[in-house]
Short mmCIF file of C-alpha atoms in Angstrom, two decimals:
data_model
loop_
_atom_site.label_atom_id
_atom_site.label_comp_id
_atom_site.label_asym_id
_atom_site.label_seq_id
_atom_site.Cartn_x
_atom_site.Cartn_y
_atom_site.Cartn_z
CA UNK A 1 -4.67 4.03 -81.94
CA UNK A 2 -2.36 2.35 -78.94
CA UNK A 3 0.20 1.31 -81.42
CA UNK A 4 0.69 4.41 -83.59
CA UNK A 5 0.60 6.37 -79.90
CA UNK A 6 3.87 4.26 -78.52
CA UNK A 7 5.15 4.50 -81.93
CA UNK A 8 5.05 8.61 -82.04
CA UNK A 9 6.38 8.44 -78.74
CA UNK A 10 9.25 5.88 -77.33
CA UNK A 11 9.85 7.42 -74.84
CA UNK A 12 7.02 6.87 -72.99
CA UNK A 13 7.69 4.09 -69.91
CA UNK A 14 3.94 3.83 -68.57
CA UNK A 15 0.54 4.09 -70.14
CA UNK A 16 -2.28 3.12 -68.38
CA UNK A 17 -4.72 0.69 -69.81
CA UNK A 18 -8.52 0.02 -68.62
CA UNK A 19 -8.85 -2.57 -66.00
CA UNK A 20 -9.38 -6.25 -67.35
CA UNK A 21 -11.36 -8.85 -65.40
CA UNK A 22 -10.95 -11.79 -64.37
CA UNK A 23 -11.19 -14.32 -67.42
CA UNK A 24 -11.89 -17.98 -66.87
CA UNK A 25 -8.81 -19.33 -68.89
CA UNK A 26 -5.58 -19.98 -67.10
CA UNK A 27 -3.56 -18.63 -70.02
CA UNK A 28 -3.80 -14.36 -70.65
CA UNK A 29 -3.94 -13.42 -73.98
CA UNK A 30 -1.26 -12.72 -75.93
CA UNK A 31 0.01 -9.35 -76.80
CA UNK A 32 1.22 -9.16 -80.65
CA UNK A 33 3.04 -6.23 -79.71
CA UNK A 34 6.80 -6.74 -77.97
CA UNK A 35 6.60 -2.91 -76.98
CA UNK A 36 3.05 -3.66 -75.20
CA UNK A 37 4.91 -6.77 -73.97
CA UNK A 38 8.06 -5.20 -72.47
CA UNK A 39 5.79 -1.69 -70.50
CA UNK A 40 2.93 -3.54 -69.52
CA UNK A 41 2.10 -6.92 -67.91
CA UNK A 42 -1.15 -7.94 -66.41
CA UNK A 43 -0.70 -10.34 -63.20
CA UNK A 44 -4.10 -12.25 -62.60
CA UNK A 45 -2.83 -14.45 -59.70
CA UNK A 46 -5.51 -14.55 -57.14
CA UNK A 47 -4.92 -12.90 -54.14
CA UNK A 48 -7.00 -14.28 -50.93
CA UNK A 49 -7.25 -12.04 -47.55
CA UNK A 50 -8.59 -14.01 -44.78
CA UNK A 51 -10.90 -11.84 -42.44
CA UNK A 52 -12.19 -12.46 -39.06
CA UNK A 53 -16.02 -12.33 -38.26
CA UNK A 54 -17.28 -11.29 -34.88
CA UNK A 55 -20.86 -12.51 -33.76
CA UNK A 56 -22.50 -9.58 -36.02
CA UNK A 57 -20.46 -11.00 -39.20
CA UNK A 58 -18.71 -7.82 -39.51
CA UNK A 59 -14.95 -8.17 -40.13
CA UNK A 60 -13.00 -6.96 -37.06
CA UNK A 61 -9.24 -7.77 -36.01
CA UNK A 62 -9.94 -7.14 -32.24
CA UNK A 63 -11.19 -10.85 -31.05
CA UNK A 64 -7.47 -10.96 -29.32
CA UNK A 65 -9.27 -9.39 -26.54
CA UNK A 66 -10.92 -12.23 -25.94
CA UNK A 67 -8.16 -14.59 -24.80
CA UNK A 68 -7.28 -11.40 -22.16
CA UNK A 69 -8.42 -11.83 -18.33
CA UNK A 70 -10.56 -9.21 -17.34
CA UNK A 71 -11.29 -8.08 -13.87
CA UNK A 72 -8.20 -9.89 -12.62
CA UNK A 73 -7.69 -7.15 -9.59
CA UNK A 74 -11.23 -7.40 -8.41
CA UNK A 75 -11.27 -3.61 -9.01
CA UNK A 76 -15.06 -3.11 -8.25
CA UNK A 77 -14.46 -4.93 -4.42
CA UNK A 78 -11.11 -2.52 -3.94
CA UNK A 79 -13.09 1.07 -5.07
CA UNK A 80 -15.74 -0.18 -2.68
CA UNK A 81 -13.82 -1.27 0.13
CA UNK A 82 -11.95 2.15 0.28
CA UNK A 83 -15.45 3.99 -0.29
CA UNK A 84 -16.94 2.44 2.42
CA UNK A 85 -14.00 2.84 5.03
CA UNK A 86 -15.45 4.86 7.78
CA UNK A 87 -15.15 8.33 8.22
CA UNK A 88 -13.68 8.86 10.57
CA UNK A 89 -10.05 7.93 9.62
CA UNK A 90 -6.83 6.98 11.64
CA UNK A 91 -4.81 9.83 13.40
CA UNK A 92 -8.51 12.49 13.57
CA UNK A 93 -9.01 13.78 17.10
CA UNK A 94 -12.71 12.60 18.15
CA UNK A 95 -13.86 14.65 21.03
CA UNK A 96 -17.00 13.04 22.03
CA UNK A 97 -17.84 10.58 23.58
CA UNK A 98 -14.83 12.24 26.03
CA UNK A 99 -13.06 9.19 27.98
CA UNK A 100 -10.75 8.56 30.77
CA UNK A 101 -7.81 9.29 27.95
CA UNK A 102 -9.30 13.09 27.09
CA UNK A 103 -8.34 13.92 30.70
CA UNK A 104 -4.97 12.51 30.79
CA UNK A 105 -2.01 14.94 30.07
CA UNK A 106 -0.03 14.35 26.62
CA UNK A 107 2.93 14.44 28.05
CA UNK A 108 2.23 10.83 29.88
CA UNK A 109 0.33 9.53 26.58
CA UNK A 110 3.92 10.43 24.94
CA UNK A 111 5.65 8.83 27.33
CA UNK A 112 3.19 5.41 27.54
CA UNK A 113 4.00 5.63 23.54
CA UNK A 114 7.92 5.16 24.22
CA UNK A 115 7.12 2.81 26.45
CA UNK A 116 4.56 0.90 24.56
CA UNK A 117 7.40 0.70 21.64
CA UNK A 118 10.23 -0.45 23.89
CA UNK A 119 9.06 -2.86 26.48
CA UNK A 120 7.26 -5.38 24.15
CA UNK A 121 10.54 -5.28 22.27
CA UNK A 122 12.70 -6.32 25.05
CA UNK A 123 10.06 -9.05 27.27
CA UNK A 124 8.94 -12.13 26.38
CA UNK A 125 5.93 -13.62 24.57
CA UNK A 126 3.95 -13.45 27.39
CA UNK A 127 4.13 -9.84 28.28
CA UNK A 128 3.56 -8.99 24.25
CA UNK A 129 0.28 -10.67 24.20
CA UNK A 130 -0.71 -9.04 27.24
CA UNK A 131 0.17 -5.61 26.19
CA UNK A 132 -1.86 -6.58 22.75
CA UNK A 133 -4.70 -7.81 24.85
CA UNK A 134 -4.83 -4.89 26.96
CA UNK A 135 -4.50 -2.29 24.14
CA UNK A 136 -7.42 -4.21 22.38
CA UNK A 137 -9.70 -3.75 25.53
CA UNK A 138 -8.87 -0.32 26.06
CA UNK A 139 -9.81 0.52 22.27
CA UNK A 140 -13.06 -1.26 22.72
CA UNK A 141 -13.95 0.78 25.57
CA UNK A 142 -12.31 4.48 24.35
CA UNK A 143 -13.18 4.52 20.57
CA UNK A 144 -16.60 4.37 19.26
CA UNK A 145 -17.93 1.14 17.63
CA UNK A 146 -17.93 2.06 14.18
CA UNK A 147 -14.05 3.32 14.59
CA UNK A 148 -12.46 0.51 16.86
CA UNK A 149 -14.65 -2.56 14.76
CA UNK A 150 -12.92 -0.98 11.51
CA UNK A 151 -9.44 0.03 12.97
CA UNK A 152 -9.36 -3.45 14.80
CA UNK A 153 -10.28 -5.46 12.11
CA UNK A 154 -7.67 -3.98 9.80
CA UNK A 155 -4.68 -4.28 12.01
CA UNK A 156 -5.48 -7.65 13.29
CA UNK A 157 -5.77 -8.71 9.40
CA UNK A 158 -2.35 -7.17 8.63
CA UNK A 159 -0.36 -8.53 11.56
CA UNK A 160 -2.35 -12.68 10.80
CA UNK A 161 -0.43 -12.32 7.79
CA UNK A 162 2.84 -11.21 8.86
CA UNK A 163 2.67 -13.94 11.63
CA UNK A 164 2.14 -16.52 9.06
CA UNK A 165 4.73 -15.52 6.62
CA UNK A 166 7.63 -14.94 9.05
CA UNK A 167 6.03 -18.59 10.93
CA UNK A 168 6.28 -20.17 8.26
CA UNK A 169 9.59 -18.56 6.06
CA UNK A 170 11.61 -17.57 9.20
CA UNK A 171 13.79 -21.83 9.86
CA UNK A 172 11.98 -23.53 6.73
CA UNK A 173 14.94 -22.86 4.36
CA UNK A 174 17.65 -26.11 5.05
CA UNK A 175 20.79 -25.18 7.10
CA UNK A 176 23.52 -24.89 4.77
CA UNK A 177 25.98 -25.18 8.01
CA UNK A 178 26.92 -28.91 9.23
CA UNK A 179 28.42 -29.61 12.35
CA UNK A 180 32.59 -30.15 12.01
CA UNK A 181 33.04 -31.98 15.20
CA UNK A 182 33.63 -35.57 14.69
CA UNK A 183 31.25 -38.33 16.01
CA UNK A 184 31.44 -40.37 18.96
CA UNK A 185 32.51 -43.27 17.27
CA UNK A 186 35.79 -41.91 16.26
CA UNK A 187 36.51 -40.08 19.54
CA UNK A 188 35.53 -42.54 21.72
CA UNK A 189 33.45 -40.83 23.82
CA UNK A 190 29.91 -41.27 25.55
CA UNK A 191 26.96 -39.67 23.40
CA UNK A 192 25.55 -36.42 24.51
CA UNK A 193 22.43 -36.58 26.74
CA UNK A 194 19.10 -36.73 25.50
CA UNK A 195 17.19 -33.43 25.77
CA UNK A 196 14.38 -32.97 28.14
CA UNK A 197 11.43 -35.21 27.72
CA UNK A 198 8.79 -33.25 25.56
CA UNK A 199 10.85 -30.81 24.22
CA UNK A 200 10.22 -29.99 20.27
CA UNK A 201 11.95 -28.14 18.27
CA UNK A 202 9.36 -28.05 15.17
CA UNK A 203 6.29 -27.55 16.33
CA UNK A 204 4.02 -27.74 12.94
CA UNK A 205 5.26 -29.11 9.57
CA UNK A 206 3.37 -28.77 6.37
CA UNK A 207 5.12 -30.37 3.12
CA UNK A 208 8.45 -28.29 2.84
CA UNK A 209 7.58 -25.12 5.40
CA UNK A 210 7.66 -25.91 8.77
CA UNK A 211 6.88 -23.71 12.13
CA UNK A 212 9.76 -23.99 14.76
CA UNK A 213 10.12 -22.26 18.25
CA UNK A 214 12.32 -19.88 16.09
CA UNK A 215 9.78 -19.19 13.57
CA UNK A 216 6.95 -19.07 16.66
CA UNK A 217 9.47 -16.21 18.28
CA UNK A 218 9.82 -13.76 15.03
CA UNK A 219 6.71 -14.58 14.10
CA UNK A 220 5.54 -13.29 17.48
CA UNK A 221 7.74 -10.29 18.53
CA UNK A 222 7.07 -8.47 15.10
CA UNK A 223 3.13 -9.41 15.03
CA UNK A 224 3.04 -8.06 18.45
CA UNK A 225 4.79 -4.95 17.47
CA UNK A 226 3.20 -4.08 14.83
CA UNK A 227 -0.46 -4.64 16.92
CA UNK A 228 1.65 -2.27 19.30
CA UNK A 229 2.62 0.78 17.22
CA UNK A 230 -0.35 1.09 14.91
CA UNK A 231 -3.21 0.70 17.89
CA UNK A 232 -1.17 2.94 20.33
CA UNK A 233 -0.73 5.82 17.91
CA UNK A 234 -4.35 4.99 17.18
CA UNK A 235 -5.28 5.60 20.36
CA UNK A 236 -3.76 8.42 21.03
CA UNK A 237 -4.11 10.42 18.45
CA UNK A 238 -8.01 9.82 18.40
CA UNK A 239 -7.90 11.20 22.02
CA UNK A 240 -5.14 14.34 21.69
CA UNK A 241 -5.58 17.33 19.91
CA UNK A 242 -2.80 17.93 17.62
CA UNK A 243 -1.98 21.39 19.68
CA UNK A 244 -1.73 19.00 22.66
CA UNK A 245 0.62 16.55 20.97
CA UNK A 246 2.79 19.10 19.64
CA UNK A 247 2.87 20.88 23.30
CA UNK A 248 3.78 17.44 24.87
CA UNK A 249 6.84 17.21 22.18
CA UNK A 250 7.89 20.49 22.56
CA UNK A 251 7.91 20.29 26.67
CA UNK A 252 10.49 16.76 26.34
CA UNK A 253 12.74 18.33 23.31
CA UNK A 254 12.62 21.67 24.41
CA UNK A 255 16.31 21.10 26.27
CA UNK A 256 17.73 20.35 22.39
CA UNK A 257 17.48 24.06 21.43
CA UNK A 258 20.40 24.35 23.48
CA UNK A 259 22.85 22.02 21.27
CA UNK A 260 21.49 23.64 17.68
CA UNK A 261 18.21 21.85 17.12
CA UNK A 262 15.19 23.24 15.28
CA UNK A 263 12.20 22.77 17.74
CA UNK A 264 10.07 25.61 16.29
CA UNK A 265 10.79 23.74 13.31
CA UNK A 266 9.93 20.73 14.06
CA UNK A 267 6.70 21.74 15.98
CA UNK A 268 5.40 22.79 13.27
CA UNK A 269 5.70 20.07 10.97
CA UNK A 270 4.48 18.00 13.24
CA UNK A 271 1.22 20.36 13.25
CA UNK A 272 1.43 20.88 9.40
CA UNK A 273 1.50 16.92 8.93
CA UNK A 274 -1.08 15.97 11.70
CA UNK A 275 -3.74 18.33 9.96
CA UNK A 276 -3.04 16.79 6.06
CA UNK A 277 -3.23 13.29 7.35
CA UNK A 278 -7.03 13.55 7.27
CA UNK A 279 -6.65 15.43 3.89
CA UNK A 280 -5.02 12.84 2.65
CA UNK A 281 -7.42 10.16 4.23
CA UNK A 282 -10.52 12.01 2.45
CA UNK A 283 -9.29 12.22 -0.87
CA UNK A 284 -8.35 8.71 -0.83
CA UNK A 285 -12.04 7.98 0.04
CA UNK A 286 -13.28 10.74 -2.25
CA UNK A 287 -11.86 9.72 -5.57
CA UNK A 288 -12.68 6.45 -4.73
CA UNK A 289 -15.86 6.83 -4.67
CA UNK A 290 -16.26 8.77 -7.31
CA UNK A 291 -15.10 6.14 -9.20
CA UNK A 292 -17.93 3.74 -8.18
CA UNK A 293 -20.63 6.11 -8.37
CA UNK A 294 -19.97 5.86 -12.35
CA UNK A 295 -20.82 2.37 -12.25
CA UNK A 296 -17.68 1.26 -14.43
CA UNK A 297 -18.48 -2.22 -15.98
CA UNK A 298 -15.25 -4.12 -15.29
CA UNK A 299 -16.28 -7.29 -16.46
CA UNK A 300 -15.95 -5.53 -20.60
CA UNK A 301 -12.32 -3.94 -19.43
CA UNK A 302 -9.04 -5.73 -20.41
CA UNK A 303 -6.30 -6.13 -17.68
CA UNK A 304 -4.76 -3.03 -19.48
CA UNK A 305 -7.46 -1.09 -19.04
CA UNK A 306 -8.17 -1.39 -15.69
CA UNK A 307 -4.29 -0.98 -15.02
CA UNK A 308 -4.92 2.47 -16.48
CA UNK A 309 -8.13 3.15 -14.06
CA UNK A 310 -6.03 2.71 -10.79
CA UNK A 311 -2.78 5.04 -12.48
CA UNK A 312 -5.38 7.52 -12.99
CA UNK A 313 -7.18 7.10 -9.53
CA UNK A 314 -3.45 7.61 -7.82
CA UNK A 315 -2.64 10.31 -10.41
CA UNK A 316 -6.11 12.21 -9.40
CA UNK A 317 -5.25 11.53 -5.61
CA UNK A 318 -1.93 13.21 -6.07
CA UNK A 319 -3.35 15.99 -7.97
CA UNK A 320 -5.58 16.61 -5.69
CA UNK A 321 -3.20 16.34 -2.51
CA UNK A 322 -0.94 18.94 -4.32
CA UNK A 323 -3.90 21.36 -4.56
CA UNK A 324 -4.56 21.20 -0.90
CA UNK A 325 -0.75 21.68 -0.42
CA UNK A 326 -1.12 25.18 -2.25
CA UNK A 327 -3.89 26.21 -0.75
CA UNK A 328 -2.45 25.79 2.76
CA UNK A 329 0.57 27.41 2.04
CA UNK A 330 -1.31 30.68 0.79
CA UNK A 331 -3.08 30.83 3.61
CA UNK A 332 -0.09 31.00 5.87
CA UNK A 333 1.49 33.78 3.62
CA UNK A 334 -2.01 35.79 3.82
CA UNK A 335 -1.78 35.15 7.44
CA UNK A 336 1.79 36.44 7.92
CA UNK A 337 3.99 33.43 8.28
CA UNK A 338 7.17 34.35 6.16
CA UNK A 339 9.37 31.65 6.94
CA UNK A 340 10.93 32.12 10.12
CA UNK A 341 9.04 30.13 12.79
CA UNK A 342 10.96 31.12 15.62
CA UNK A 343 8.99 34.73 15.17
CA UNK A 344 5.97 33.03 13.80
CA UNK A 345 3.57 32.45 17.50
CA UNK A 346 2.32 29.27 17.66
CA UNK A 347 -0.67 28.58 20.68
CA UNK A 348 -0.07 25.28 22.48
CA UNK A 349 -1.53 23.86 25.24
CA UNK A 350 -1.55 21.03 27.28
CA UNK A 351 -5.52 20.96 27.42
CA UNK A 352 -7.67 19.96 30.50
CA UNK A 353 -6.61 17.50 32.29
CA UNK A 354 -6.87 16.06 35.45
CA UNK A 355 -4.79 14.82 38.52
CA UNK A 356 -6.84 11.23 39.52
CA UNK A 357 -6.58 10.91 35.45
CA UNK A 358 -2.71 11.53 35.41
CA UNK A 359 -2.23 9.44 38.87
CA UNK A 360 -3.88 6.48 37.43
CA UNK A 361 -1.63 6.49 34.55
CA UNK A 362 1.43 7.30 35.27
CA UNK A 363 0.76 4.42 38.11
CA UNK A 364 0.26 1.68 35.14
CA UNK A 365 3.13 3.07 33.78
CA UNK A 366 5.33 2.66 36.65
CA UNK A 367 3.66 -1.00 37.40
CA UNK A 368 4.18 -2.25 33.63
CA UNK A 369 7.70 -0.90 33.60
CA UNK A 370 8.63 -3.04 36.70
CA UNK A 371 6.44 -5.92 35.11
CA UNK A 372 8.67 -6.20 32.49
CA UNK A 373 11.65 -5.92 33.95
CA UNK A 374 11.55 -7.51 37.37
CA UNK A 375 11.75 -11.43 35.60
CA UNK A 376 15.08 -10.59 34.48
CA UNK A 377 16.87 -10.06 38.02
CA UNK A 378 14.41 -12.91 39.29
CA UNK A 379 15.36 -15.29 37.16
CA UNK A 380 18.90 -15.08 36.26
#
């Protein structure tokens, strides 16, 4: 039937024949026909596909993930050290217990802050350490426990490792610089004296880095600074209403109005921005623990995937912050602020305070102003 059916019909380029198997001969059988021949060939090379088997002997193409590091971030100890932080957050106004800093005016906590900022800048190492010392002290007996153990701890923490990095990095590179002037052996004259007995430049070496009075000086003035501005703005902002902060700004920029700047402006931003810092702070804490309270098993995640966790825990906070953002600006428009905040009233005050409080620190003020700048005119 096959042969009179390609006969009838030429024309026909494909016909489709059953399915042969597999025969045991390595030689196909021979088609009599040269029509059969030329349309249709039968190819019974052996084709092998190699398949991987998991542990359940089911094929899979996934045992890649294998060879991947997992839980290289230490995810689970991040989420939980942000979900435990305490609650009480850096830059929130505590009012009780109320301290010997409630009762001192803003205006002189602003002006120990400039202070604070300036003087450890421009005095030796001596005075930087003391000012560190002293603002530790005066957190341990201000904040409560719970709020100066976790504030301390983290600051101290961050400025250990800028001391050692800018120790260690700040004269460990070689000079490229060599000294031009010729020896004494071709000028003929005397060596240079020796320098004082006991005097080292490089204190510490180990392998290539080495610590030097350079390195001990950098290392130093920015640890101490840093200690400085984070503990101080700690401090005060933990004791000072943000009405009282912005009244103390206002009072010292007030004279600016005159030359074309902004200060309603800029009042209340500085409001605006102290009362979303603790926004921000809780949704921070909030997402975070959210995502622990699902009990994620990171050990089964790929590197990947737990990349993908912490863009969608910063993607959530930001979502979240934006949200807040919106809310606070309707609430202004509902409660008539239209933009112009020279006719929009603001309440400031100064708060209670009182005058042995003030005397007693604008006194240290005074006494650690002179303390740091007295050595100068003594000594040189």
């Amino acid at each position: 039937m096959y042969p009179q059916l390609i006969t009838a019909h030429p024309k026909a380029m494909v016909v489709k024949f059953p399915s042969l198997p597999l025969l045991p001969s390595r030689n196909p059988p021979a088609i009599s026909n040269p029509i059969l021949q030329r349309h249709h060939s039968i190819n019974l090379n052996r084709q092998i596909k190699c398949t991987s088997d998991n542990n359940d002997g089911v094929g899979s193409n996934k045992n890649w993930e294998k060879w991947m590091p997992r839980n290289l971030f230490a995810a689970e100890k991040v989420f939980g050290a942000i979900s435990g932080a305490t609650s009480s957050p850096i830059a929130q106004y505590i009012s009780s217990p109320t301290t010997f800093l409630h009762r001192v005016d803003p205006r002189i906590k602003m002006a120990w802050l400039l202070a604070l900022v300036i003087i450890p800048a421009k005095s030796d190492t001596a005075m930087r350490l003391g000012v560190v010392m002293y603002l530790a002290l005066l957190s341990v007996w201000v904040q409560p426990t719970d709020v100066w153990k976790d504030q301390l701890g983290r600051v101290s923490l961050l400025c250990g490792i800028l001391f050692v990095l800018l120790g260690l990095s700040t004269d460990s590179a070689p000079s490229l610089l060599s000294s031009r002037s010729p020896p004494s052996s071709v000028t003929l004259l005397p060596n240079l004296p020796s320098s004082y007995e006991g005097y080292k430049y490089v204190i510490m070496k180990f392998g290539p880095l080495q610590l030097t009075r350079k390195g001990l000086s950098a290392a130093t003035t920015a640890a101490c600074l840093t200690f400085t501005i984070f503990q101080s703005a700690s401090l005060c902002l933990t004791t000072t209403t943000p009405e009282q902060l912005a009244f103390a700004l206002q009072w010292y920029i007030l004279p600016l109005a005159k030359f074309g700047v902004p200060v309603s402006e800029v009042i209340l931003t500085l409001l605006l921005s102290l009362r979303f810092i603790g926004l921000v702070f809780d949704e921070v804490r909030n997402v975070a623990l959210g995502i622990v309270s699902r009990r994620i098993e990171w050990q089964q995640l790929t590197t990947l995937e737990t990349i993908d966790v912490f863009f969608t825990y910063i993607r959530r906070i930001f979502k979240n912050i934006y949200t807040h953002a919106a809310q606070i600006t309707q609430a202004m428009i509902v409660r008539g602020f239209r933009g112009d905040c020279d006719s929009h009233r603001v309440l400031l005050s100064a708060g209670s305070s009182t005058i042995i409080a003030n005397i007693v620190s604008s006194s240290c003020l005074v006494g650690l102003i002179f303390a740091a700048t007295l050595p100068r005119y003594i000594y040189f």
